Each structure stands twice: as structure tokens, then as C-alpha cells.
XYZ file of C-alpha atoms in Angstrom:
719
model
C -18.872 51.153 0.275
C -15.710 52.008 -1.591
C -15.950 55.273 -3.534
C -15.390 54.819 -7.267
C -12.141 56.116 -8.715
C -12.142 57.797 -12.110
C -15.818 56.962 -12.530
C -16.331 53.286 -13.329
C -12.651 52.536 -13.920
C -11.182 50.241 -11.233
C -7.435 50.010 -10.625
C -6.123 46.795 -9.080
C -2.720 45.756 -7.801
C -2.592 41.943 -7.939
C 0.652 40.563 -6.523
C 2.544 43.688 -7.581
C 1.126 43.870 -11.135
C -1.225 46.731 -12.050
C -4.549 46.022 -13.782
C -7.239 48.463 -14.896
C -10.764 47.402 -15.779
C -14.369 48.514 -15.384
C -16.673 47.918 -12.470
C -19.124 46.266 -14.858
C -16.511 43.688 -15.899
C -15.591 42.804 -12.328
C -19.221 42.434 -11.234
C -20.392 40.449 -14.288
C -20.611 37.305 -12.129
C -22.954 37.905 -9.147
C -22.035 36.845 -5.604
C -18.333 36.729 -6.392
C -15.258 37.965 -4.574
C -15.346 41.209 -6.572
C -19.005 42.028 -5.841
C -18.311 41.535 -2.134
C -15.141 43.643 -2.373
C -16.714 46.553 -4.221
C -19.802 46.550 -1.994
C -17.691 46.844 1.146
C -18.542 43.419 2.545
C -14.848 42.525 2.338
C -12.248 44.906 3.712
C -9.562 45.987 1.272
C -6.042 47.379 1.202
C -4.729 50.068 -1.144
C -1.245 50.726 -2.406
C 0.448 54.105 -2.649
C -1.417 54.961 -5.854
C -4.823 54.118 -4.381
C -5.227 50.848 -6.324
C -6.927 47.984 -4.518
C -4.305 45.424 -3.478
C -5.062 41.692 -3.905
C -2.353 39.293 -2.759
C -2.759 36.617 -5.451
C -0.886 35.302 -8.519
C -1.014 38.032 -11.217
C -0.458 35.588 -14.111
C -3.504 33.505 -13.275
C -5.520 36.630 -12.473
C -4.821 37.936 -15.977
C -6.482 34.823 -17.418
C -9.503 35.213 -15.129
C -9.823 38.916 -15.917
C -9.714 38.163 -19.633
C -12.535 35.642 -19.106
C -14.610 38.298 -17.353
C -14.017 40.646 -20.294
C -14.637 38.262 -23.210
C -16.596 35.393 -21.607
C -14.068 33.122 -23.329
C -10.852 31.492 -22.165
C -7.654 30.195 -23.710
C -6.256 27.159 -21.841
C -3.086 26.794 -23.881
C -0.083 26.662 -21.557
C -2.348 26.858 -18.496
C -2.495 24.420 -15.591
C -6.189 23.672 -15.216
C -5.876 22.674 -11.581
C -4.202 25.969 -10.614
C -6.663 28.007 -12.658
C -9.607 26.233 -11.072
C -8.211 26.875 -7.597
C -7.933 30.615 -8.288
C -11.365 30.725 -9.956
C -12.860 29.149 -6.834
C -11.126 31.769 -4.674
C -12.605 34.588 -6.736
C -15.997 32.856 -6.845
C -16.246 32.824 -10.653
C -18.604 29.836 -10.689
C -19.324 29.745 -14.464
C -15.582 29.326 -15.045
C -15.252 26.794 -12.211
C -17.955 24.587 -13.741
C -16.231 24.615 -17.107
C -12.869 23.747 -15.584
C -14.399 20.887 -13.586
C -15.778 19.488 -16.825
C -12.336 19.781 -18.436
C -10.815 17.859 -15.520
C -13.522 15.194 -15.695
C -12.699 14.586 -19.349
C -9.337 13.183 -18.228
C -10.828 10.910 -15.551
C -13.563 8.302 -15.625
C -15.212 6.021 -13.098
C -14.518 3.276 -15.642
C -10.788 3.944 -15.373
C -8.173 4.146 -18.113
C -6.792 1.432 -20.361
C -4.999 -0.231 -17.433
C -8.075 -0.593 -15.215
C -9.204 -4.226 -15.279
C -11.846 -4.869 -12.636
C -13.267 -3.891 -9.260
C -14.442 -6.123 -6.428
C -16.942 -4.347 -4.158
C -16.559 -4.263 -0.400
C -17.862 -7.438 1.273
C -20.377 -7.601 4.086
C -18.525 -7.883 7.421
C -19.368 -10.988 9.447
C -21.355 -10.417 12.604
C -19.655 -11.034 15.934
C -20.463 -14.463 17.309
C -19.669 -16.244 20.540
C -16.590 -18.471 20.532
C -16.235 -21.880 22.119
C -12.714 -23.226 22.441
C -12.655 -27.003 22.138
C -9.612 -28.747 23.573
C -11.088 -32.237 23.585
C -12.414 -34.336 20.714
C -13.678 -33.271 17.298
C -17.023 -31.554 17.227
C -17.711 -32.655 13.659
C -15.881 -33.785 10.561
C -14.833 -30.200 9.792
C -13.177 -29.596 13.201
C -9.868 -30.767 14.618
C -8.667 -30.902 18.235
C -7.569 -27.545 19.542
C -9.369 -25.570 16.848
C -11.674 -22.644 17.549
C -15.294 -23.348 16.699
C -17.865 -20.594 16.288
C -21.414 -21.418 17.228
C -23.814 -18.868 15.723
C -26.713 -17.791 17.883
C -30.224 -18.407 16.513
C -31.418 -15.481 14.467
C -34.374 -13.721 16.158
C -37.484 -12.744 14.231
C -36.983 -9.625 12.084
C -39.344 -7.462 14.144
C -38.294 -8.644 17.562
C -36.419 -6.218 19.823
C -33.455 -8.567 20.042
C -32.947 -8.372 16.275
C -31.736 -4.773 16.618
C -28.061 -4.483 17.651
C -27.289 -2.675 20.886
C -26.111 0.877 20.407
C -24.431 1.196 23.832
C -26.314 4.390 24.570
C -25.188 6.088 21.362
C -27.745 8.523 20.045
C -27.552 9.431 16.376
C -27.716 13.138 15.595
C -28.650 13.546 11.972
C -29.327 16.830 10.227
C -31.069 15.091 7.359
C -34.796 15.266 6.775
C -35.209 11.682 7.984
C -33.794 11.728 11.493
C -34.379 8.031 12.169
C -31.638 5.492 11.441
C -32.618 2.224 9.800
C -30.250 -0.248 11.422
C -30.623 -2.886 8.740
C -29.795 -0.467 5.932
C -27.166 2.159 6.574
C -26.148 4.520 3.788
C -22.367 4.823 3.664
C -21.722 6.982 0.641
C -23.324 9.572 -1.526
C -24.020 7.076 -4.285
C -26.485 5.067 -2.205
C -24.235 2.108 -1.448
C -25.374 0.307 1.663
C -24.098 -2.082 4.265
C -26.545 -4.731 5.395
C -26.672 -4.787 9.138
C -26.997 -8.561 9.074
C -24.496 -9.212 6.288
C -23.751 -12.774 5.286
C -20.203 -13.872 5.115
C -19.846 -15.124 1.720
C 0.169 -11.993 -4.194
C 2.541 -11.001 -5.770
C 5.885 -12.064 -4.300
C 8.494 -9.540 -3.265
C 11.751 -11.429 -3.032
C 13.542 -9.281 -0.473
C 12.004 -9.419 3.001
C 13.689 -7.628 5.511
C -8.622 13.037 15.020
C -9.196 16.777 15.408
C -12.248 17.872 13.488
C -11.987 17.452 9.759
C -13.282 20.189 7.509
C -13.892 18.907 3.981
C -11.677 20.540 1.393
C -13.952 21.683 -1.422
C -10.976 22.064 -3.736
C -10.271 18.315 -3.635
C -11.951 15.772 -5.866
C -12.064 13.131 -3.147
C -13.168 15.338 -0.264
C -16.653 13.848 -0.347
C -15.203 10.347 -0.297
C -13.142 11.215 2.788
C -16.171 12.691 4.542
C -18.271 9.654 3.712
C -15.535 7.460 5.170
C -15.984 9.085 8.580
C -19.780 8.816 8.313
C -19.429 5.156 7.407
C -17.171 4.502 10.421
C -19.767 5.979 12.767
C -22.444 3.834 11.159
C -20.366 0.682 11.570
C -19.689 1.527 15.193
C -23.415 1.826 15.718
C -24.347 -1.359 13.884
C -21.501 -3.701 14.839
C -20.628 -2.294 18.241
C -16.989 -1.399 17.532
C -15.482 0.807 20.189
C -13.090 3.506 19.081
C -10.050 3.385 21.257
C -6.318 3.452 20.911
C -6.386 0.069 19.125
C -9.461 0.769 17.014
C -9.153 -0.036 13.300
C -11.539 0.780 10.481
C -13.385 -2.549 9.974
C -13.829 -2.044 6.214
C -10.391 -0.645 5.415
C -8.362 -3.156 3.397
C -5.212 -3.978 5.372
C -3.321 -6.602 3.310
C -3.742 -8.399 -0.036
C -1.995 -11.667 -0.886
C -2.452 -13.955 -3.869
C -1.382 -17.393 -5.064
C -2.209 -18.876 -8.453
C -5.851 -17.917 -9.148
C -6.789 -17.156 -5.539
C -6.756 -13.866 -3.625
C -7.044 -13.381 0.125
C -7.916 -9.928 1.464
C -7.410 -9.024 5.109
C -9.571 -6.477 6.882
C -9.167 -5.538 10.530
C -11.283 -8.412 11.908
C -11.962 -10.828 9.037
C -10.594 -12.083 5.739
C -12.229 -12.750 2.365
C -11.089 -15.182 -0.354
C -11.750 -14.757 -4.072
C -11.270 -17.333 -6.821
C -10.780 -16.681 -10.533
C -13.034 -18.700 -12.835
C -12.663 -18.749 -16.608
C -16.270 -17.963 -17.411
C -17.360 -15.699 -14.571
C -14.170 -13.940 -13.458
C -13.379 -13.287 -9.809
C -15.924 -14.728 -7.382
C -16.108 -14.287 -3.618
C -15.818 -17.792 -2.160
C -15.120 -17.499 1.555
C -15.541 -15.060 4.429
C -13.944 -15.899 7.761
C -15.664 -15.554 11.127
C -15.150 -12.340 13.058
C -11.733 -12.205 14.737
C -11.663 -10.208 17.952
C -8.004 -9.227 17.539
C -6.769 -7.088 14.655
C -5.296 -9.243 11.901
C -1.620 -8.415 11.330
C -0.334 -10.941 8.766
C -1.867 -13.341 6.228
C -0.620 -16.143 3.962
C -2.218 -18.290 1.254
C -1.288 -21.528 -0.504
C -3.504 -22.622 -3.405
C -3.825 -25.960 -5.230
C -3.735 -28.082 -2.110
C -4.689 -31.742 -2.653
C -4.349 -35.171 -1.121
C -0.818 -35.501 -2.505
C 0.233 -32.662 -0.214
C -1.221 -34.438 2.757
C -4.529 -32.580 2.756
C -7.206 -35.263 2.681
C -10.231 -33.089 3.476
C -10.653 -31.787 -0.070
C -9.479 -28.212 0.584
C -8.270 -26.316 -2.475
C -6.471 -23.583 -0.596
C -4.976 -23.027 2.825
C -5.239 -19.629 4.458
C -3.401 -18.487 7.569
C -3.665 -15.346 9.663
C -1.704 -14.082 12.631
C -2.366 -11.595 15.401
C 0.141 -11.072 18.158
C 1.811 -14.430 18.807
C -1.171 -16.472 17.554
C -1.383 -18.190 14.157
C -4.710 -19.471 12.870
C -5.005 -21.857 9.909
C -7.997 -22.814 7.754
C -8.565 -25.039 4.758
C -11.020 -23.698 2.175
C -12.650 -25.701 -0.622
C -13.586 -24.363 -4.054
C -17.194 -24.150 -2.872
C -16.187 -22.073 0.166
C -16.585 -24.636 2.957
C -14.170 -24.127 5.832
C -12.039 -26.586 7.782
C -10.592 -25.393 11.094
C -7.079 -26.837 11.080
C -5.788 -25.247 14.242
C -4.575 -22.287 16.250
C -0.869 -22.223 17.087
C 1.345 -20.157 19.374
C 4.783 -18.810 18.431
C 5.167 -17.322 21.951
C 6.390 -14.034 20.402
C 4.752 -11.684 17.903
C 4.699 -13.031 14.349
C 6.505 -10.696 11.953
C 6.435 -12.834 8.778
C 3.926 -15.499 7.746
C 4.247 -17.498 4.506
C 4.095 -20.948 2.909
C 6.950 -23.035 1.518
C 5.162 -25.750 -0.402
C 2.692 -27.247 2.041
C 4.598 -25.968 5.093
C 3.376 -22.896 6.938
C 6.226 -20.824 8.379
C 6.047 -18.088 11.003
C 9.085 -15.958 11.825
C 9.972 -13.450 14.500
C 13.018 -11.129 14.396
C 13.759 -12.188 17.970
C 14.945 -15.544 16.618
C 11.851 -17.709 16.783
C 10.686 -20.030 13.978
C 7.385 -21.889 13.839
C 6.626 -24.540 11.195
C 3.427 -26.485 10.474
C 3.587 -29.384 8.014
C 0.499 -30.549 6.107
C 1.540 -34.217 6.037
C 2.335 -34.659 9.720
C -0.237 -32.116 10.958
C 2.415 -31.008 13.430
C 3.390 -27.530 14.703
C 6.927 -27.057 15.939
C 8.862 -24.024 17.153
C 12.569 -23.517 17.536
C 14.864 -20.767 18.784
C 17.649 -19.491 16.530
C 19.861 -16.423 16.324
C 17.881 -13.152 15.963
C 16.706 -12.923 12.354
C 17.185 -9.770 10.249
C 16.130 -11.053 6.788
C 14.999 -14.151 4.914
C 14.291 -15.556 1.467
C 13.074 -18.817 -0.042
C 14.316 -20.917 -2.944
C 12.548 -24.171 -3.777
C 12.225 -26.083 -0.508
C 14.944 -24.025 1.198
C 14.424 -21.263 3.739
C 17.460 -18.997 4.137
C 17.839 -16.778 7.189
C 20.080 -13.721 7.436
C 20.895 -13.171 11.100
C 22.287 -10.476 13.357
C 25.506 -12.394 14.039
C 26.566 -12.087 10.378
C 25.681 -15.681 9.459
C 23.355 -17.135 6.853
C 21.455 -20.240 7.944
C 19.199 -22.535 5.950
C 16.436 -25.077 6.579
C 15.548 -27.751 4.018
C 11.794 -28.149 4.328
C 11.810 -31.437 2.396
C 13.738 -33.018 5.262
C 11.494 -31.451 7.895
C 9.153 -34.485 8.438
C 12.160 -36.781 8.892
C 13.423 -34.710 11.814
C 10.238 -34.739 13.866
C 11.372 -37.455 16.268
C 14.535 -35.506 17.006
C 12.493 -32.358 17.668
C 14.971 -30.505 15.481
C 14.333 -28.270 12.467
C 17.858 -28.960 11.179
C 18.991 -25.317 11.044
C 22.397 -25.304 9.360
C 24.915 -22.481 9.020
C 25.717 -21.858 5.350
C 28.006 -18.820 5.339
C 29.417 -16.121 7.617
C 30.061 -12.552 6.489
C 33.782 -11.645 6.547
C 33.036 -8.551 8.655
C 30.422 -10.271 10.845
C 27.925 -7.522 9.968
C 24.225 -8.316 10.470
C 22.628 -9.699 7.269
C 19.796 -7.209 6.747
C 18.691 -8.351 3.249
C 19.094 -11.580 1.280
C 18.099 -12.979 -2.125
C 18.625 -16.445 -3.605
C 18.814 -17.349 -7.296
C 18.865 -20.964 -8.481
C 20.322 -21.357 -11.972
C 18.477 -23.717 -14.310
C 19.753 -27.289 -14.401
C 21.825 -28.205 -17.460
C 23.186 -31.424 -18.906
C 26.620 -30.334 -17.745
C 25.827 -29.516 -14.122
C 23.039 -29.114 -11.640
C 21.752 -25.941 -9.978
C 24.192 -23.241 -9.006
C 23.078 -21.487 -5.832
C 23.741 -17.762 -6.095
C 23.077 -15.611 -3.042
C 23.157 -11.826 -2.848
C 22.959 -10.227 0.572
C 23.259 -6.790 2.162
C 24.510 -5.809 5.588
C 23.850 -3.140 8.184
C 27.016 -1.291 7.111
C 25.722 -0.893 3.519
C 27.858 -3.617 1.921
C 26.368 -5.830 -0.802
C 28.016 -9.200 -1.485
C 27.384 -12.042 -3.928
C 28.340 -15.609 -2.983
C 28.118 -18.710 -5.182
C 27.677 -22.394 -4.340
C 28.891 -24.777 -7.092
C 27.075 -28.118 -7.431
C 30.409 -29.962 -7.212
C 31.430 -28.211 -3.973
C 28.258 -28.571 -1.913
C 30.190 -29.849 1.066
C 32.610 -26.913 1.100
C 30.151 -24.001 1.337
C 29.630 -20.950 -0.897
C 32.517 -18.852 -2.168
C 32.613 -15.040 -2.087
C 32.157 -13.824 -5.661
C 31.792 -10.020 -5.590
C 31.510 -7.104 -3.132
C 29.930 -3.656 -3.578
C 30.369 -0.825 -1.056
C 28.284 1.921 -2.630
C 25.641 2.312 0.103
C 26.310 4.456 3.157
C 23.236 3.224 5.044
C 21.891 -0.177 6.006
C 20.737 -2.311 3.073
C 17.020 -3.066 3.404
C 16.389 -5.006 0.171
C 18.443 -6.935 -2.328
C 17.302 -8.942 -5.363
C 19.403 -11.118 -7.646
C 17.676 -12.042 -10.908
C 18.715 -13.467 -14.238
C 19.836 -10.109 -15.632
C 20.154 -7.654 -12.732
C 21.326 -7.175 -9.180
C 19.184 -4.624 -7.310
C 19.880 -3.262 -3.826
C 18.018 -0.732 -1.692
C 19.308 1.095 1.381
C 17.424 2.877 4.145
C 18.280 6.416 2.983
C 15.077 7.455 1.189
C 14.996 3.933 -0.340
C 18.062 4.638 -2.458
C 18.323 1.998 -5.207
C 21.468 0.840 -7.013
C 21.318 -1.630 -9.903
C 23.936 -3.616 -11.824
C 23.656 -5.792 -14.923
C 24.692 -9.414 -14.401
C 26.772 -11.231 -16.999
C 26.064 -14.954 -17.412
C 27.720 -17.772 -19.320
C 25.564 -20.846 -19.922
C 23.166 -19.558 -17.267
C 25.846 -19.171 -14.601
C 27.108 -15.849 -13.265
C 30.386 -14.809 -14.848
C 33.234 -12.470 -14.004
C 33.847 -11.540 -17.636
C 33.178 -8.650 -18.080
C 31.520 -8.706 -14.638
C 28.689 -6.660 -13.178
C 28.161 -3.226 -14.736
C 26.424 -0.322 -12.937
C 23.096 0.514 -14.570
C 21.150 3.035 -12.489
C 20.889 4.948 -9.235
C 17.532 6.328 -8.082
C 15.244 6.661 -5.070
C 11.825 5.208 -4.250
C 10.651 7.994 -1.945
C 7.909 6.690 0.319
C 6.654 8.754 3.240
C 5.377 6.850 6.217
C 3.660 7.639 9.483
C 5.635 7.577 12.701
C 3.139 5.179 14.274
C 1.580 3.310 11.339
C -0.849 0.424 11.595
C 1.044 -2.753 12.488
C -0.009 -4.337 9.192
C 0.963 -1.305 7.063
C 4.426 -2.573 6.090
C 3.068 -5.986 5.119
C 0.474 -4.410 2.817
C 2.594 -1.616 1.301
C 5.946 -3.183 0.424
C 7.465 -1.343 -2.551
C 9.035 -4.510 -3.989
C 10.692 -5.255 -6.331
C 7.961 -7.563 -7.647
C 8.225 -10.150 -10.397
C 9.796 -13.472 -11.220
C 13.588 -13.617 -11.383
C 13.566 -14.389 -15.099
C 11.117 -11.576 -15.943
C 10.936 -7.778 -15.788
C 10.662 -6.652 -12.157
C 8.978 -3.473 -10.943
C 8.851 -1.204 -7.919
C 5.497 0.154 -6.769
C 6.028 3.590 -5.219
C 3.443 4.870 -2.776
C 4.612 8.372 -1.931
C 1.987 9.176 0.706
C 0.268 6.883 3.207
C -3.059 8.543 2.378
C -3.059 8.751 -1.420
C -5.050 7.544 -4.390
C -1.991 7.226 -6.670
C 0.794 4.687 -7.164
C 3.873 5.104 -9.356
C 5.016 1.905 -11.076
C 8.709 1.881 -12.049
C 11.120 -0.597 -13.592
C 13.405 -2.136 -10.985
C 16.313 -2.272 -13.431
C 16.579 1.459 -14.196
C 13.838 3.262 -12.244
C 11.979 4.459 -15.342
C 8.277 5.058 -14.952
C 5.916 2.431 -16.331
C 2.608 4.050 -15.415
C 0.600 5.785 -12.700
C -2.230 3.923 -10.993
C -5.063 6.253 -9.971
C -8.058 4.944 -8.045
C -11.084 5.171 -10.327
C -13.265 6.442 -7.467
C -10.550 8.705 -5.986
C -10.531 6.689 -2.744
C -7.388 6.200 -0.674
C -5.229 3.204 -1.600
C -4.512 1.469 1.693
C -2.462 -1.498 0.402
C -1.382 -3.240 -2.785
C 0.371 -6.266 -4.228
C 1.564 -7.515 -7.629
C 0.472 -10.947 -8.808
C 0.662 -13.050 -11.952
C -2.518 -15.012 -12.644
C -2.408 -18.214 -14.608
C -3.810 -18.182 -18.107
C -7.269 -19.600 -18.673
C -7.819 -23.065 -20.121
C -8.571 -21.524 -23.516
C -5.969 -22.093 -26.209
C -3.539 -19.242 -26.647
C -4.189 -17.720 -23.230
C -1.083 -16.553 -21.391
C -0.460 -15.549 -17.784
C -1.033 -11.882 -16.993
C 0.362 -9.727 -14.236
C -1.914 -7.496 -12.209
C -1.554 -4.840 -9.559
C -4.190 -5.350 -6.869
C -5.041 -2.283 -4.789
C -7.072 -2.264 -1.579
C -9.003 0.851 -0.633
C -10.365 2.635 2.398
C -13.955 1.789 1.395
C -13.245 -1.955 1.389
C -13.125 -2.413 -2.391
C -10.399 -4.097 -4.446
C -9.325 -2.612 -7.786
C -7.283 -4.515 -10.375
C -4.858 -3.065 -12.915
C -3.307 -4.754 -15.946
C 0.444 -4.563 -15.402
C 1.180 -6.694 -18.468
C -0.463 -4.109 -20.718
C 1.315 -1.276 -18.903
C 4.712 -2.888 -19.505
C 3.877 -3.503 -23.172
C 2.861 0.135 -23.680
C 5.951 1.394 -21.848
C 8.239 -0.773 -24.002
C 6.558 0.476 -27.190
C 6.846 4.096 -25.992
C 3.473 4.934 -27.506
C 3.157 7.953 -25.241
C 5.740 10.179 -23.537
C 6.311 9.104 -19.942
C 8.258 11.167 -17.390
C 11.529 9.541 -16.483
C 11.330 8.011 -13.010
C 9.120 8.703 -10.021
C 7.024 11.770 -9.290
C 8.261 15.040 -10.723
C 8.786 18.026 -8.448
C 5.351 19.354 -9.420
C 3.697 15.978 -8.777
C 5.457 15.586 -5.436
C 4.443 19.064 -4.253
C 0.857 18.352 -5.282
C 0.896 15.140 -3.212
C 2.380 17.041 -0.260
C -0.288 19.764 -0.374
C -2.049 18.487 2.736
C 1.025 17.433 4.748
C 3.434 19.152 7.068
C 7.048 17.996 7.460
C 8.908 18.443 10.733
C 12.248 17.367 12.188
C 13.218 13.799 13.051
C 16.467 11.844 13.126
C 15.223 9.036 10.886
C 16.633 8.306 7.428
C 13.220 7.406 6.034
C 10.905 10.412 5.800
C 7.355 10.356 7.039
C 4.407 12.694 7.010
C 2.326 14.596 9.470
C -1.158 15.539 8.286
C -1.811 19.190 7.730
C -3.663 20.732 10.727
C -6.817 21.015 8.622
C -6.829 17.268 8.028
C -7.515 14.344 10.302
C -4.751 14.275 12.903
C -3.601 11.072 14.553
C -1.831 11.052 17.887
C 1.933 11.048 17.531
C 2.123 11.996 13.862
C 5.316 13.835 13.030
C 7.453 13.958 9.929
C 10.833 12.399 9.387
C 13.764 13.988 7.609
C 17.354 12.957 7.019
C 19.727 13.591 9.917
C 21.778 16.030 7.835
C 18.649 18.018 7.007
C 17.584 17.965 10.663
C 20.961 19.379 11.671
C 20.595 22.159 9.110
C 17.077 23.012 10.282
C 18.081 22.983 13.937
C 21.054 25.218 13.162
C 18.767 27.634 11.322
C 16.347 27.667 14.251
C 19.178 28.376 16.707
C 20.427 31.201 14.483
C 16.943 32.706 14.336
C 16.580 32.398 18.101
C 19.925 34.109 18.773
C 19.030 36.874 16.340
C 15.722 37.441 18.116
C 17.483 37.546 21.489
C 20.018 40.068 20.202
C 17.289 42.289 18.840
C 15.611 42.313 22.244
């Protein structure tokens, strides 16, 4: 036990600042850091004057010491999060409880004014045996070549066969009830359950181009993270998933896409469709069968009818891809499924989307696959390696590695079937023959004077951005070069040409440049020409070896129609519960999306839903976020834009501030890499995935390596 100095007066040196107080004040809270220190249970250091040295922040300690003296606290000018962290270190639990309550006042499970709705996690479909039919139709809902799932008869509830095999896995629970009820597995602290025999009941971005985990008690979502791992073990036990190198969390939302009033959500091995109804809101309509392979891409096309060549009554068509396989279903409003077919692109599908009733699959290697609803025909064709693409009306434009822009007119596609030719036509060739790494098409509205002008903005691997224009009167002569920008020093990854702005993004930390576009009678004009508006960055850290569907589900945008306000959605960390929404025109912050349950946001999309049939209803834009627990949360982007335009509350200018960024990086470690886009490596105390390292700019890597060499030479010299 430490001998008292000057009676009951204790002298402390906290971070170089001297404090004097009484033993009674320090030990007012039992079982704290100070009671352990003064009783000798914790070893201590003393400075030259004999004061006990504590290596902590003296400013925050002064606030805590004042609380111990007066049992009151003044929070003015104090960061509650930092104060709570220090109070937890010192074990001042009465203060910690009060600070937790202060933090909870700013957050609610009901969300803020932007939170719109939540769709709970669906029940995963059980694995069933597959029978591949290559002959005639099995029934009216099946076509030749489609995959048909034949469910096995359900055994009686109490029969041994009704319990899934556990593959020798023995559960080791420390709870009072050591038995595991297979049909009802608790997956979170709130009592949510997954039924072991569950029944299976987008916004458009124009530019395409485990060590042991110790829960962090200082984090609000530490319990949610822990429950996620417990849930994964439970799902492995119930559904027989094997954790290997290709294992994926079966209830983690991978991708969200939407079209009109339909949403399709992709999980690792199944998809779920939701439909918006005027009276009852979003309703789960369809759950796919279990897919053995991990789903990598999805596409949806709503409002299908007999006029589009779909005579089976389907309201929506949904496609998925895994590897080189594409699988297509038709889904009715009541949720009945039609197996349309399974198709092979022969190479891995990188992009999957609809143009009208045509399903298109692309591969960067130069492979195109097209399925047409009227002819029910799948056709593939080889082209030049593809680096980017965009769509405009019935046209598909391809930016290729040879510096050319090609196009396919999908309206003429059925007429070319006998020739076995997709009619791929070269439209324009870059003057420098640089690969076309980003492309955007803008069709001007038709006027009484002239038809549509075709305006194309594209970026190249050298960082050049060009605008070309096709006049209606000169269709046979090809587009003319209109303007060139050489501001980027890295490859252009995105470009968007809208009614009012030209936006380009390069690969260096997602550096964005924007220009205002001058128009005369709807057509782009050279007087006074494009004017620079903003320069900013959409910093987005990524893993070195992310899930193959990560890019498809976490594209930063820009999102929005070309005649409306467009936004970027900035996801700073791969494992985060926050998104920063920013205007694409100037980078200013619109809002921050924070998961209402503090779960990790695994993917997102922006989508405009049609207005209801009620008079006066207007379309509204939403941000849809998928989460690690399988739920979907919806956020009202229309309201966020209205509030930002009215400036009802002060909003920081741009993306995360330095303080916000450092807070997000608390649990991550950055290391050297020669990649222009940074990525994260989890902190050693967190869950570590094989191969995780961090990426920094090449110039920063050179500086760090030089510093390391200097340190090494200094150490050698000292030896």
C-alpha cells in the first residue's frame, strides 16, 4: 500500500500537469481506478517530486476530478465521447452512465427525420435438390433448359430426419440452457430469431466503369458485432454452411437494385423481391430458391407485360449471375415464379442490366451476351475488350481499350437474329487512342426545330476528359469533338454529363472535378462555355481482397436523373454504420446516414419511387441501405435535399471532417501499398481477414519507405 503524503492530501501528475486533491475525493466512487491505485493493486510511477504519475489527458482529467469533488459536471465545450472514454478508463461508473444517457438522447432506434422504413431480414430458403431439365417443359411455369427445384417432402416435426445434420459440430454454450433448439435460434440480444425451416416468401449510377475478436466495450455497436458472429455459427449449424475460403455470410446483404416500385435484394445464396403498394407499403413478394454459388450481380426490370413479349403474366424480370452463368426469372405481382432460363457467357459476368426488355451481360474481356424477351433468344458476341459503358434509350455504348466507342441499337436487335450479328458499330475513336475508361451519354430533348442531339462525355486512362456531340442533321458523319479537359493526372474512373453539370472522377482518392454546362435551347453551347465549379475528393477505403460483389453494391455514384440534382454517397470505411451524402455538383454535404441499430452498412443504392395513385403525390428519392444482419433500411433523400437547400441547420462543408475521419479510422491500421486508392486493414484487436493490408498513394509510400530506410541506417550506425 502506498504511504500517504502530507496526510490525506494526494499529489498527482497527469500528463505533465500537477493536481492536488484529497484521498476521500479520489475514492468517492468504489471499485475505481483510484481505489485500486491507492490500495496498491495497481503499480504506480512517481515523478521527481514524489507525485503519482498518470499518463492521461490532463484537460479531461480536470473535468473528471471536478466531478469527483462536486458530484456535478459542466459539459459546455466538452466532447462527450472523449469524456466518456476517459471516465470508463478511470472506472467512474456514475459519470459513465450519465454520459451514455446524454449520447442516447442524440440517437434513437426510430431514427432521425430522414429515416423512412425498415424491412426485417428474410428467412433464408432451405437447400433443396436440383434437377436440370434439358428436354421438354415440366409444367406451364418451366421452359426448356431451365433449372427446376423439386422440394423433398417435409418429415414429421418430431421425426429424427426433421433435424438438420450438424456434421459433427457440438455446440458449447456457457448459458444456463446448454441445449440448442434447432427450430428456433436466437441471433441477437433483442430476442430476434431465425426459423430453422423458414419459408421463402435501384438507383442508377450513370458512369460504369479471423483472429479472435474481443468486443470493444467503448463502442456502441460492439454487441451487434458480437451477435453477428454468434448468428453466423448458428446458421452454419442449422443450414450446413461450411466456412472456407469462399464462405460468405448468408444473411449479409450483398447488393440492392430497384426499378419503379420494385426492389431486389441479393444475399450470398438467394434473392428477395419487395413491391411497394399504396395502402400497405413495401411487401415481400418473392424469395428465390437456394443458389449453391455465391451471387455476384443482379438486375431487375419492372412493369413487364405482353406488349414486351412476356405472355406469362410476369410483372417483373429478375436476373442474377455467378461466375459465367446468368439465371433469369419472371415474377408476378403475387410472387409466382417462372423459370425463363440459365445462360452462359463463357467468361465471368462483370455487369448485368436491362435495356428495355433486353437483358445484357458484359465482361471486360470483350464478351457481350443479350437475351431478348420477344424472341426468347440468348446470343453472345466477341468485341474489343470493354473498359466502360453507358445506356441511352435503346442504345448501348461501349468504351473500349483500343480508344474507340462502339454502340448497339437494341431496337434493331431482333432483326439481326438470322445474321447472328449484334450489329456492333464504331461511333468514334479518341484522337490519342487512349482506352475509354468512363463514358456518359446525354440525349437533349426533342424540339420543333430539331431532333435529339447526342452528347457524349468520356474519360481516358491518361486522365483526359472529352465531350463529343452528334447533330441530328449529321448522323451519317459521326460525332464531332467539342471540348477537352486535361486536369486529371490519373485514370478517369467516372464521368457524368447532365443538363447543368459535367462531373468527372479519377482514381486518385476519387478526386472529383465539376464544370457548369451552358446550354442554348437545350443544346450544349460554347458561349461562354464550361466553367469550373468545384474540386473535391470522395475518399473511400476498400479492402485489398473485397467480396466480389462489393463494388456492385457500394458504388459511390453519382446518382440521380440527368435533369435533376445528383448526389455522391460516400462510404469511408468498408465496415461502417455511416454514409456521407454529398452534392455531385459541388461536393457539399447533404446529410449523414447512420444506421438506426448501429449495424454495419454492407451496401446501398439510390432510387426514385413513383408517386402513389393519390392526387398530388409526387415521386420521392430514397437511399436504400443493406446491413450485416440482413435488414434493409430506407432514408428519405428528397427531404434531405429540401432541408439542405433551405439551410435550416448548419452542415459541415463536404465529406467527413478531420475529427470524423479519425473517429472512423479508430479501429483500422494503414500500411504501405502502391495503389492510388487507399484501403484499410483492421486493427489487430478486430476481426482480421487473410490478406488485409492498407493502400496509400505511391508518393506517400515512397516517403514512408524513405523514412524507414533512414531509421534503419540510423540504427545500424548506432550499433
